[in-house]
Amino acid sequence: IKNTLPPSALQTVENNPVTSTPQTIIKDPTGAVVRVEQTPTGPGVPQLKPGEAQEIPARTQQRVQVNQAAAKVPEQRFNNAQIIRLAPQAFTGTGGEKLTQLGSAVGIQMLPGEHAANMQRLAHFMALQAQANAQAMGAGTDQARAIAEQASGSTKWTPEAIISTARVNDALSTGVDLFNRGMEAAIKKNGGNVLALRDFQNAWSQN
């Protein structure tokens, strides 16, 4: 039994290396080229410029990454809201961890226990946010993870600094969500052409 090409491979469109225009290559089931035709051009027929064929995989991967980042936005916004709510009511700053240990110790009533619990909750949500930052950055080393933690803040910071950082991170999350919505709208408007992401990104950066 001879190997034959699938129907989708009988006709392929490639760029002519001399004229840089699209051409249709027609093959028989064995893979032999039967003839080469000029690909139709005109209104409604998408045309690729030189270099755009190689750009499509990169833009497709970028689209996937933006989609994945946008999918995490609701979780990140929830974490930021909890951080902003808990920061003023927790033992933060230098020595905060020691105060938390005292405040949650059995038999010690002189320190407000709720502050200790809030500190533990705050540390939990800040750890979640640091983890989300690390994933977004693709952090795979200890140094990269440390940078991701700095981006989300630290329980050793003052409440004001923690809240300010959480608000910045929340704004960035909103930006990711809006970028994803605009990107998808641009691609849809251009008939599913992922190269529309390039023009949308340029407009986004300028504005």
Short mmCIF file of C-alpha atoms in Angstrom, two decimals:
data_model
loop_
_atom_site.label_atom_id
_atom_site.label_comp_id
_atom_site.label_asym_id
_atom_site.label_seq_id
_atom_site.Cartn_x
_atom_site.Cartn_y
_atom_site.Cartn_z
CA ILE A 1 0.00 0.00 0.00
CA LYS A 2 1.50 3.31 -1.08
CA ASN A 3 1.48 6.25 1.30
CA THR A 4 -0.73 9.09 0.06
CA LEU A 5 -1.19 12.70 1.16
CA PRO A 6 -4.29 13.71 3.12
CA PRO A 7 -6.77 15.91 1.21
CA SER A 8 -5.70 19.03 3.13
CA ALA A 9 -2.12 18.65 1.84
CA LEU A 10 -3.01 18.40 -1.85
CA GLN A 11 -3.13 22.20 -2.12
CA THR A 12 -0.89 24.50 -0.07
CA VAL A 13 -0.29 28.23 -0.24
CA GLU A 14 3.28 29.53 0.03
CA ASN A 15 5.06 32.79 -0.70
CA ASN A 16 6.95 32.93 -3.97
CA PRO A 17 10.58 33.61 -2.91
CA VAL A 18 11.18 35.75 -6.00
CA THR A 19 8.03 37.87 -6.24
CA SER A 20 7.03 37.66 -2.53
CA THR A 21 3.44 36.98 -3.65
CA PRO A 22 1.30 34.01 -2.58
CA GLN A 23 1.19 30.98 -4.86
CA THR A 24 -0.86 27.79 -4.71
CA ILE A 25 1.08 24.54 -5.04
CA ILE A 26 -1.03 21.61 -6.24
CA LYS A 27 0.22 18.06 -5.65
CA ASP A 28 -1.03 14.60 -6.56
CA PRO A 29 -1.78 11.99 -3.84
CA THR A 30 1.82 10.74 -3.98
CA GLY A 31 3.20 14.20 -3.14
CA ALA A 32 4.51 15.09 -6.59
CA VAL A 33 3.91 18.71 -7.67
CA VAL A 34 1.39 18.83 -10.50
CA ARG A 35 1.34 22.59 -11.09
CA VAL A 36 1.79 25.97 -9.45
CA GLU A 37 -0.87 28.65 -9.76
CA GLN A 38 -1.02 32.30 -8.78
CA THR A 39 -3.15 32.60 -5.65
CA PRO A 40 -6.23 34.81 -6.22
CA THR A 41 -5.97 38.31 -4.84
CA GLY A 42 -8.52 41.04 -4.34
CA PRO A 43 -11.08 42.30 -1.83
CA GLY A 44 -11.98 39.74 0.81
CA VAL A 45 -8.92 37.56 0.17
CA PRO A 46 -6.38 37.92 3.00
CA GLN A 47 -2.83 38.48 1.80
CA LEU A 48 0.33 37.95 3.81
CA LYS A 49 3.22 40.34 3.50
CA PRO A 50 6.82 39.11 3.57
CA GLY A 51 7.66 37.87 7.07
CA GLU A 52 4.05 37.67 8.28
CA ALA A 53 3.81 33.91 7.79
CA GLN A 54 6.67 33.47 10.26
CA GLU A 55 5.03 35.94 12.67
CA ILE A 56 1.75 34.03 12.95
CA PRO A 57 3.02 31.33 15.39
CA ALA A 58 4.56 33.96 17.69
CA ARG A 59 1.36 36.03 17.75
CA THR A 60 -0.71 32.89 18.35
CA GLN A 61 1.46 32.03 21.36
CA GLN A 62 1.16 35.61 22.64
CA ARG A 63 -2.61 35.38 22.38
CA VAL A 64 -2.61 32.16 24.41
CA GLN A 65 -0.45 33.77 27.11
CA VAL A 66 -2.72 36.83 27.34
CA ASN A 67 -5.80 34.58 27.56
CA GLN A 68 -4.18 32.60 30.38
CA ALA A 69 -3.21 35.76 32.27
CA ALA A 70 -6.72 37.19 31.90
CA ALA A 71 -8.24 33.98 33.24
CA LYS A 72 -6.41 34.61 36.54
CA VAL A 73 -7.64 38.21 36.90
CA PRO A 74 -10.75 37.43 39.03
CA GLU A 75 -8.62 35.46 41.51
CA GLN A 76 -5.98 38.21 41.65
CA ARG A 77 -8.57 40.94 42.20
CA PHE A 78 -10.11 38.91 45.03
CA ASN A 79 -6.67 38.45 46.65
CA ASN A 80 -5.92 42.18 46.34
CA ALA A 81 -9.26 43.11 47.90
CA GLN A 82 -8.54 40.83 50.87
CA ILE A 83 -5.04 42.27 51.27
CA ILE A 84 -6.38 45.85 51.28
CA ARG A 85 -9.06 44.89 53.83
CA LEU A 86 -6.74 43.01 56.20
CA ALA A 87 -3.60 45.17 56.14
CA PRO A 88 -4.83 47.88 58.58
CA GLN A 89 -6.04 45.21 61.03
CA ALA A 90 -2.93 43.02 61.18
CA PHE A 91 0.48 43.06 62.85
CA THR A 92 2.58 44.24 59.91
CA GLY A 93 5.96 45.90 59.73
CA THR A 94 9.23 44.88 61.40
CA GLY A 95 8.57 42.47 64.26
CA GLY A 96 5.06 41.70 63.06
CA GLU A 97 5.70 37.97 62.92
CA LYS A 98 6.78 37.90 66.58
CA LEU A 99 3.70 39.84 67.62
CA THR A 100 1.56 37.40 65.68
CA GLN A 101 3.11 34.47 67.54
CA LEU A 102 2.43 36.20 70.87
CA GLY A 103 -1.08 37.22 69.92
CA SER A 104 -2.04 33.70 68.94
CA ALA A 105 -0.36 32.00 71.91
CA VAL A 106 -2.56 30.25 74.47
CA GLY A 107 -3.05 32.23 77.71
CA ILE A 108 -1.83 35.61 76.46
CA GLN A 109 -4.70 38.09 76.43
CA MET A 110 -2.82 41.40 76.48
CA LEU A 111 -2.50 41.47 72.69
CA PRO A 112 -5.56 41.54 70.42
CA GLY A 113 -5.85 38.02 69.02
CA GLU A 114 -7.86 39.17 65.99
CA HIS A 115 -4.84 41.13 64.79
CA ALA A 116 -2.81 37.95 64.93
CA ALA A 117 -5.43 36.04 62.95
CA ASN A 118 -5.64 38.87 60.44
CA MET A 119 -1.86 38.76 60.08
CA GLN A 120 -2.03 35.06 59.25
CA ARG A 121 -4.84 35.64 56.76
CA LEU A 122 -2.93 38.55 55.23
CA ALA A 123 0.20 36.40 54.83
CA HIS A 124 -1.94 33.74 53.14
CA PHE A 125 -3.40 36.09 50.53
CA MET A 126 -0.05 37.80 49.91
CA ALA A 127 1.52 34.37 49.33
CA LEU A 128 -1.23 33.56 46.83
CA GLN A 129 -0.58 36.83 45.04
CA ALA A 130 3.18 36.22 44.99
CA GLN A 131 2.52 32.79 43.52
CA ALA A 132 0.29 34.30 40.82
CA ASN A 133 2.99 36.89 40.01
CA ALA A 134 5.61 34.15 39.74
CA GLN A 135 3.44 32.14 37.35
CA ALA A 136 2.74 35.21 35.23
CA MET A 137 6.48 35.95 35.05
CA GLY A 138 7.36 32.32 34.34
CA ALA A 139 9.63 32.48 37.38
CA GLY A 140 11.67 29.30 37.67
CA THR A 141 14.54 30.33 39.95
CA ASP A 142 14.76 31.42 43.59
CA GLN A 143 15.87 34.90 42.49
CA ALA A 144 12.93 35.22 40.08
CA ARG A 145 10.50 34.08 42.76
CA ALA A 146 11.98 36.65 45.16
CA ILE A 147 11.31 39.38 42.59
CA ALA A 148 7.73 38.11 42.23
CA GLU A 149 7.28 38.34 46.02
CA GLN A 150 8.57 41.93 45.98
CA ALA A 151 5.97 42.74 43.32
CA SER A 152 3.19 41.57 45.66
CA GLY A 153 4.61 43.12 48.83
CA SER A 154 5.67 41.73 52.19
CA THR A 155 4.07 41.45 55.62
CA LYS A 156 7.19 43.26 56.91
CA TRP A 157 6.02 46.39 55.11
CA THR A 158 3.84 49.04 56.71
CA PRO A 159 0.06 48.79 56.13
CA GLU A 160 0.19 51.88 53.89
CA ALA A 161 2.88 50.35 51.66
CA ILE A 162 1.01 47.02 51.46
CA ILE A 163 -2.25 48.72 50.51
CA SER A 164 -0.56 50.94 47.90
CA THR A 165 1.13 47.93 46.28
CA ALA A 166 -2.11 45.93 46.27
CA ARG A 167 -3.90 48.80 44.53
CA VAL A 168 -1.20 49.01 41.86
CA ASN A 169 -1.40 45.24 41.31
CA ASP A 170 -5.19 45.50 41.11
CA ALA A 171 -4.89 48.21 38.45
CA LEU A 172 -2.45 46.04 36.48
CA SER A 173 -4.88 43.11 36.69
CA THR A 174 -7.62 45.36 35.32
CA GLY A 175 -5.26 46.35 32.50
CA VAL A 176 -4.64 42.70 31.60
CA ASP A 177 -8.40 42.09 31.48
CA LEU A 178 -9.02 45.10 29.25
CA PHE A 179 -6.08 44.24 26.98
CA ASN A 180 -7.43 40.71 26.54
CA ARG A 181 -10.93 41.99 25.69
CA GLY A 182 -9.57 44.51 23.18
CA MET A 183 -7.22 41.97 21.62
CA GLU A 184 -10.01 39.43 21.09
CA ALA A 185 -12.30 42.12 19.65
CA ALA A 186 -9.58 43.21 17.19
CA ILE A 187 -8.95 39.64 16.06
CA LYS A 188 -12.67 38.98 15.64
CA LYS A 189 -13.12 42.22 13.69
CA ASN A 190 -10.37 41.10 11.28
CA GLY A 191 -11.98 37.76 10.53
CA GLY A 192 -9.96 35.79 13.08
CA ASN A 193 -6.60 37.01 11.76
CA VAL A 194 -4.25 36.80 14.75
CA LEU A 195 -1.94 39.36 13.12
CA ALA A 196 -4.49 42.01 14.17
CA LEU A 197 -2.93 41.65 17.63
CA ARG A 198 0.15 43.54 16.38
CA ASP A 199 -1.77 46.67 15.36
CA PHE A 200 -3.91 46.53 18.50
CA GLN A 201 -0.83 46.29 20.72
CA ASN A 202 0.75 49.28 18.98
CA ALA A 203 -2.42 51.34 19.48
CA TRP A 204 -2.62 50.21 23.13
CA SER A 205 0.98 51.27 23.78
CA GLN A 206 0.45 54.71 22.19
CA ASN A 207 -2.68 55.40 24.20
#
